[in-house]
C-alpha cells in the first residue's frame, strides 16, 4: 500500500531524518584507522538516544545493531563488530531512526584517510547518481524515471549497478511500497505523487553487479570481491519539489537549492 503523508507527518520524519544526519556527522568525525566498526555503532546508539529517537535497525528481523557498517567489498548490511578500520577503506554507514513513530533512513560513504583514485571516483559517482535519481522524484514522474537515471550514471562510469537491493517508500514503517530499483525504464512503473516519501539508494560496484550473502545471513558482498559504494537519502515529494529529510539541522533541504549550491562549489 502507498501511504500519502500530511505535512505534520512529514514534520516528524524531518526530525527522524535530522537525527540520522547527526549520526552520520558524528561517525564521520570519529572514524580513523585503528577504530572498530563496533565503536562506531556504540557512538551511533548514543547520538540516536540523545536526540530522543530510537534506532530502527536494532531488532529489525533480528538485526543486532543500530547501524550497518559496510567497508570495501561489503555492499550493504555489514554488521558492526571487531573489524578494524584501515587507511584507504571505503566504508558505508547506513542509519535508521524513529521519531514519534516516523522513520528516517540514510547512508553515507566516505574514505578512512586517503582513498585510491579508483575508490574516490566510485565514491563521488555513486553520490552523484543518488542526486540525479533524487531530481527525478517529482510528482507526475514514474518510479522507472528514477531507476533509469541512476543506472545511466553507473553504466556510463563502467560500474556494476546492484539490482537485488532497492530503494523504498518510508513513513510509519522503514520499508513501504513502492520499491525503487536503481535500474529501470524511463516512463515505466508507478506514478509518483505529492505526499509520498521515498528512500533513493544507489549501490555501485567497481566490478560486476553480482552480489553474495555471507554466512551471518546479513552481510551482502560483491560476488567478485570488488569495492562497493552506497548512498541513501530519505526525501519527501512536495509541490515545491523533492525535500531531503536526512541532512543536518539547518542544512538546505530543497533539492533545487542543493543542486545549485553543488554546481557552484
Ligand atoms: N537502510 C537499509 C535499507 O534501506 C535497511 C537496513 S537493514 C537492517 O533498506 F536490518 F539493518 F535494518
Ligand atoms: Co533504505
Tab-separated table of C-alpha atoms and ligand atoms in Angstrom:
chain	number	residue	atom	x	y	z
A	1	UNK	CA	0.000	0.000	0.000
A	2	UNK	CA	1.181	3.501	-0.828
A	3	UNK	CA	0.823	5.984	2.007
A	4	UNK	CA	0.363	9.688	1.372
A	5	UNK	CA	1.663	11.776	4.244
A	6	UNK	CA	0.322	15.008	5.724
A	7	UNK	CA	2.583	17.992	6.495
A	8	UNK	CA	2.514	17.075	10.205
A	9	UNK	CA	3.694	13.547	9.379
A	10	UNK	CA	6.462	15.000	7.228
A	11	UNK	CA	7.449	17.209	10.180
A	12	UNK	CA	8.071	14.100	12.302
A	13	UNK	CA	10.010	12.416	9.513
A	14	UNK	CA	12.144	15.532	9.278
A	15	UNK	CA	13.116	15.167	12.960
A	16	UNK	CA	13.983	11.491	12.432
A	17	UNK	CA	15.965	12.456	9.329
A	18	UNK	CA	17.960	15.151	11.136
A	19	UNK	CA	18.836	12.562	13.781
A	20	UNK	CA	20.171	10.219	11.094
A	21	UNK	CA	22.261	13.059	9.671
A	22	UNK	CA	23.639	13.873	13.128
A	23	UNK	CA	24.751	10.255	13.493
A	24	UNK	CA	26.472	10.433	10.125
A	25	UNK	CA	28.325	13.593	11.129
A	26	UNK	CA	29.446	12.080	14.434
A	27	UNK	CA	30.631	8.849	12.806
A	28	UNK	CA	32.462	10.652	10.045
A	29	UNK	CA	34.301	12.852	12.531
A	30	UNK	CA	35.206	9.933	14.801
A	31	UNK	CA	36.258	7.355	12.205
A	32	UNK	CA	40.004	6.805	11.907
A	33	UNK	CA	42.387	3.954	11.216
A	34	UNK	CA	42.569	1.556	14.176
A	35	UNK	CA	38.966	2.088	15.312
A	36	UNK	CA	36.466	-0.769	15.196
A	37	UNK	CA	33.093	-0.587	13.486
A	38	UNK	CA	31.643	-1.763	16.817
A	39	UNK	CA	32.849	1.514	18.343
A	40	UNK	CA	31.051	3.456	15.604
A	41	UNK	CA	27.866	1.522	16.394
A	42	UNK	CA	28.071	2.385	20.106
A	43	UNK	CA	28.659	6.043	19.251
A	44	UNK	CA	25.653	5.991	16.906
A	45	UNK	CA	23.345	4.456	19.510
A	46	UNK	CA	24.314	7.263	21.899
A	47	UNK	CA	23.576	10.034	19.386
A	48	UNK	CA	20.203	8.489	18.465
A	49	UNK	CA	19.205	8.346	22.125
A	50	UNK	CA	20.388	11.898	22.830
A	51	UNK	CA	18.145	13.099	20.013
A	52	UNK	CA	15.076	11.460	21.564
A	53	UNK	CA	14.815	8.885	18.781
A	54	UNK	CA	15.047	5.105	18.668
A	55	UNK	CA	17.227	3.039	16.309
A	56	UNK	CA	15.057	1.344	13.683
A	57	UNK	CA	17.613	-1.255	12.584
A	58	UNK	CA	18.129	-2.761	16.063
A	59	UNK	CA	15.960	-5.871	16.229
A	60	UNK	CA	14.635	-5.460	12.669
A	61	UNK	CA	14.178	-9.122	11.646
A	62	UNK	CA	16.674	-9.804	14.425
A	63	UNK	CA	19.340	-7.377	13.181
A	64	UNK	CA	21.804	-6.934	16.100
A	65	UNK	CA	22.988	-3.301	15.748
A	66	UNK	CA	21.916	0.333	15.397
A	67	UNK	CA	23.789	0.907	12.123
A	68	UNK	CA	25.121	-1.033	9.170
A	69	UNK	CA	28.866	-0.553	8.603
A	70	UNK	CA	29.913	-1.835	5.186
A	71	UNK	CA	33.611	-1.496	4.278
A	72	UNK	CA	35.167	-2.102	0.855
A	73	UNK	CA	33.674	-5.243	-0.744
A	74	UNK	CA	30.665	-5.153	1.606
A	75	UNK	CA	27.784	-3.591	-0.324
A	76	UNK	CA	25.176	-3.223	2.455
A	77	UNK	CA	24.049	-4.693	5.813
A	78	UNK	CA	27.542	-5.123	7.261
A	79	UNK	CA	27.218	-5.854	10.993
A	80	UNK	CA	29.432	-3.619	13.170
A	81	UNK	CA	31.890	-5.515	15.351
A	82	UNK	CA	35.591	-6.284	15.575
A	83	UNK	CA	36.511	-5.043	12.111
A	84	UNK	CA	39.339	-2.502	12.469
A	85	UNK	CA	39.242	0.446	10.060
A	86	UNK	CA	42.282	0.686	7.786
A	87	UNK	CA	43.760	3.672	5.978
A	88	UNK	CA	42.226	3.709	2.487
A	89	UNK	CA	38.996	1.884	3.370
A	90	UNK	CA	35.825	2.999	1.635
A	91	UNK	CA	33.035	2.469	4.132
A	92	UNK	CA	29.283	2.994	4.020
A	93	UNK	CA	27.386	3.821	7.212
A	94	UNK	CA	23.625	3.204	6.991
A	95	UNK	CA	21.451	4.549	9.813
A	96	UNK	CA	17.747	4.465	10.630
A	97	UNK	CA	15.930	6.369	13.376
A	98	UNK	CA	12.320	6.657	14.532
A	99	UNK	CA	10.734	9.824	15.989
A	100	UNK	CA	7.169	9.637	17.315
A	101	UNK	CA	6.562	6.598	15.115
A	102	UNK	CA	8.056	8.040	11.912
A	103	UNK	CA	11.211	6.848	10.164
A	104	UNK	CA	14.309	8.382	8.647
A	105	UNK	CA	16.827	6.193	6.787
A	106	UNK	CA	20.048	7.224	5.055
A	107	UNK	CA	23.553	6.071	4.192
A	108	UNK	CA	26.757	7.952	3.511
A	109	UNK	CA	30.057	6.583	2.259
A	110	UNK	CA	33.466	8.078	2.995
A	111	UNK	CA	37.145	7.264	2.957
A	112	UNK	CA	39.127	6.367	6.058
A	113	UNK	CA	42.174	8.549	5.487
A	114	UNK	CA	43.249	8.843	1.866
A	115	UNK	CA	41.360	6.887	-0.819
A	116	UNK	CA	42.861	5.493	-4.018
A	117	UNK	CA	41.821	7.424	-7.129
A	118	UNK	CA	39.701	4.465	-8.220
A	119	UNK	CA	37.788	4.373	-4.927
A	120	UNK	CA	37.477	8.150	-4.801
A	121	UNK	CA	35.856	8.155	-8.241
A	122	UNK	CA	33.448	5.403	-7.156
A	123	UNK	CA	32.543	7.464	-4.076
A	124	UNK	CA	31.769	10.655	-5.994
A	125	UNK	CA	29.983	8.914	-8.844
A	126	UNK	CA	27.673	6.937	-6.535
A	127	UNK	CA	26.749	10.091	-4.642
A	128	UNK	CA	26.172	11.901	-7.923
A	129	UNK	CA	23.854	9.091	-9.074
A	130	UNK	CA	21.826	9.495	-5.880
A	131	UNK	CA	21.308	13.216	-6.587
A	132	UNK	CA	20.484	12.531	-10.230
A	133	UNK	CA	17.877	9.974	-9.118
A	134	UNK	CA	16.523	12.342	-6.474
A	135	UNK	CA	15.995	15.036	-9.065
A	136	UNK	CA	13.621	12.668	-10.918
A	137	UNK	CA	11.471	12.163	-7.805
A	138	UNK	CA	8.816	14.687	-8.733
A	139	UNK	CA	5.038	14.276	-8.828
A	140	UNK	CA	3.905	13.031	-12.255
A	141	UNK	CA	7.152	11.176	-12.970
A	142	UNK	CA	7.309	7.398	-12.563
A	143	UNK	CA	9.467	5.105	-10.430
A	144	UNK	CA	11.274	3.949	-13.591
A	145	UNK	CA	12.457	7.504	-14.236
A	146	UNK	CA	14.483	7.350	-11.018
A	147	UNK	CA	15.976	3.926	-11.732
A	148	UNK	CA	16.806	4.709	-15.339
A	149	UNK	CA	18.608	7.915	-14.312
A	150	UNK	CA	20.624	6.208	-11.549
A	151	UNK	CA	21.536	3.268	-13.780
A	152	UNK	CA	22.687	5.529	-16.615
A	153	UNK	CA	25.211	7.235	-14.301
A	154	UNK	CA	26.555	3.866	-13.106
A	155	UNK	CA	26.833	2.368	-16.557
A	156	UNK	CA	28.483	5.470	-18.028
A	157	UNK	CA	31.206	5.094	-15.384
A	158	UNK	CA	31.591	1.369	-16.117
A	159	UNK	CA	30.333	0.219	-12.703
A	160	UNK	CA	28.253	-2.775	-11.692
A	161	UNK	CA	24.824	-1.463	-10.664
A	162	UNK	CA	23.377	-3.628	-7.874
A	163	UNK	CA	19.890	-4.938	-8.658
A	164	UNK	CA	18.955	-7.217	-5.726
A	165	UNK	CA	18.660	-4.384	-3.186
A	166	UNK	CA	16.495	-1.373	-3.861
A	167	UNK	CA	15.179	1.903	-2.512
A	168	UNK	CA	11.714	2.061	-0.994
A	169	UNK	CA	8.817	4.047	0.344
A	170	UNK	CA	9.118	5.062	4.010
A	171	UNK	CA	6.901	6.501	6.750
A	172	UNK	CA	5.423	4.728	9.759
A	173	UNK	CA	7.434	1.750	8.554
A	174	UNK	CA	11.018	1.697	7.321
A	175	UNK	CA	10.091	-0.229	4.205
A	176	UNK	CA	6.875	0.705	2.440
A	177	UNK	CA	5.758	0.479	-1.148
A	178	UNK	CA	6.836	1.299	-3.765
A	179	UNK	CA	10.151	-0.417	-4.325
A	180	UNK	CA	12.581	1.988	-6.004
A	181	UNK	CA	15.094	-0.022	-8.047
A	182	UNK	CA	18.360	1.506	-9.225
A	183	UNK	CA	17.582	0.340	-12.733
A	184	UNK	CA	14.561	0.600	-14.966
A	185	UNK	CA	12.917	2.247	-17.907
A	186	UNK	CA	12.007	5.914	-18.006
A	187	UNK	CA	8.242	6.389	-18.152
A	188	UNK	CA	7.518	2.969	-16.604
A	189	UNK	CA	6.371	1.920	-13.149
A	190	UNK	CA	4.192	3.551	-10.514
A	191	UNK	CA	3.293	7.198	-10.874
A	192	UNK	CA	4.822	9.439	-8.193
A	193	UNK	CA	2.510	11.690	-6.178
A	194	UNK	CA	2.795	14.616	-3.807
A	195	UNK	CA	2.863	13.342	-0.214
A	196	UNK	CA	4.927	10.248	-0.921
A	197	UNK	CA	8.216	9.706	0.954
A	198	UNK	CA	10.963	7.658	-0.665
A	199	UNK	CA	14.463	6.370	0.020
A	200	UNK	CA	16.729	6.620	-3.011
A	201	UNK	CA	19.792	4.432	-2.543
A	202	UNK	CA	22.194	3.549	-5.346
A	203	UNK	CA	24.778	0.802	-4.777
A	204	UNK	CA	27.609	0.685	-7.349
A	205	UNK	CA	30.482	-1.820	-7.598
A	206	UNK	CA	33.889	-1.389	-9.228
A	207	UNK	CA	33.380	-4.882	-10.683
A	208	UNK	CA	30.236	-6.733	-11.733
A	209	UNK	CA	26.765	-6.088	-10.311
A	210	UNK	CA	26.594	-9.557	-8.755
A	211	UNK	CA	26.142	-9.995	-5.014
A	212	UNK	CA	26.528	-12.723	-2.389
A	213	UNK	CA	25.375	-13.014	1.237
A	214	UNK	CA	27.787	-14.209	3.953
A	215	UNK	CA	27.021	-16.990	6.463
A	216	UNK	CA	25.788	-14.436	9.029
A	217	UNK	CA	22.812	-14.069	6.628
A	218	UNK	CA	23.109	-10.266	6.678
A	219	UNK	CA	26.379	-9.113	5.145
A	220	UNK	CA	25.954	-8.504	1.416
A	221	UNK	CA	29.239	-8.529	-0.520
A	222	UNK	CA	30.259	-8.166	-4.132
A	223	UNK	CA	30.492	-11.621	-5.742
A	224	UNK	CA	33.880	-10.733	-7.270
A	225	UNK	CA	35.364	-9.088	-4.152
A	226	UNK	CA	35.474	-5.658	-5.800
A	227	UNK	CA	34.856	-2.446	-3.850
A	228	UNK	CA	31.306	-1.196	-3.474
A	229	UNK	CA	29.718	2.118	-2.519
A	230	UNK	CA	26.252	3.057	-1.181
A	231	UNK	CA	24.487	6.383	-0.650
A	232	UNK	CA	20.936	6.979	0.532
A	233	UNK	CA	18.606	9.831	1.480
A	234	UNK	CA	15.013	9.949	2.687
A	235	UNK	CA	13.025	12.510	0.709
A	236	UNK	CA	9.502	13.860	0.553
A	237	UNK	CA	7.690	14.604	-2.681
A	238	UNK	CA	6.097	18.021	-2.326
A	239	UNK	CA	4.594	20.617	-4.617
A	240	UNK	CA	7.852	22.526	-4.196
A	241	UNK	CA	9.876	19.551	-5.435
A	242	UNK	CA	11.769	16.877	-3.510
A	243	UNK	CA	12.686	17.813	0.077
A	244	UNK	CA	15.640	15.960	1.595
A	245	UNK	CA	14.984	14.970	5.232
A	246	UNK	CA	18.284	13.299	6.094
A	247	UNK	CA	20.559	16.336	6.070
A	248	UNK	CA	21.998	18.001	9.191
A	249	UNK	CA	19.951	20.564	11.166
A	250	UNK	CA	19.909	23.880	9.391
A	251	UNK	CA	21.067	22.422	6.065
A	252	UNK	CA	19.160	23.342	2.939
A	253	UNK	CA	16.668	20.579	2.150
A	254	UNK	CA	15.278	21.920	-1.094
A	255	UNK	CA	16.727	19.947	-3.974
A	256	UNK	CA	16.907	22.818	-6.473
A	257	UNK	CA	18.864	24.905	-3.976
A	258	UNK	CA	21.095	21.943	-3.169
A	259	UNK	CA	21.873	21.214	-6.791
A	260	UNK	CA	22.572	24.892	-7.463
A	261	UNK	CA	24.953	25.014	-4.496
A	262	UNK	CA	26.714	21.848	-5.639
A	263	UNK	CA	27.099	23.159	-9.184
A	264	UNK	CA	28.749	26.307	-7.825
A	265	UNK	CA	31.106	24.527	-5.451
B	1	LIG	N1	18.742	1.070	5.473
B	1	LIG	C1	18.501	-0.228	4.954
B	1	LIG	C2	17.540	-0.044	3.804
B	1	LIG	O1	17.493	0.978	3.274
B	1	LIG	C3	17.951	-1.183	5.935
B	1	LIG	C4	18.918	-1.739	6.880
B	1	LIG	S1	18.568	-3.340	7.184
B	1	LIG	C5	18.621	-3.537	8.824
B	1	LIG	O2	16.837	-0.883	3.389
B	1	LIG	F1	18.333	-4.733	9.068
B	1	LIG	F2	19.778	-3.209	9.220
B	1	LIG	F3	17.712	-2.777	9.386
B	2	LIG	CO1	16.771	2.340	2.923
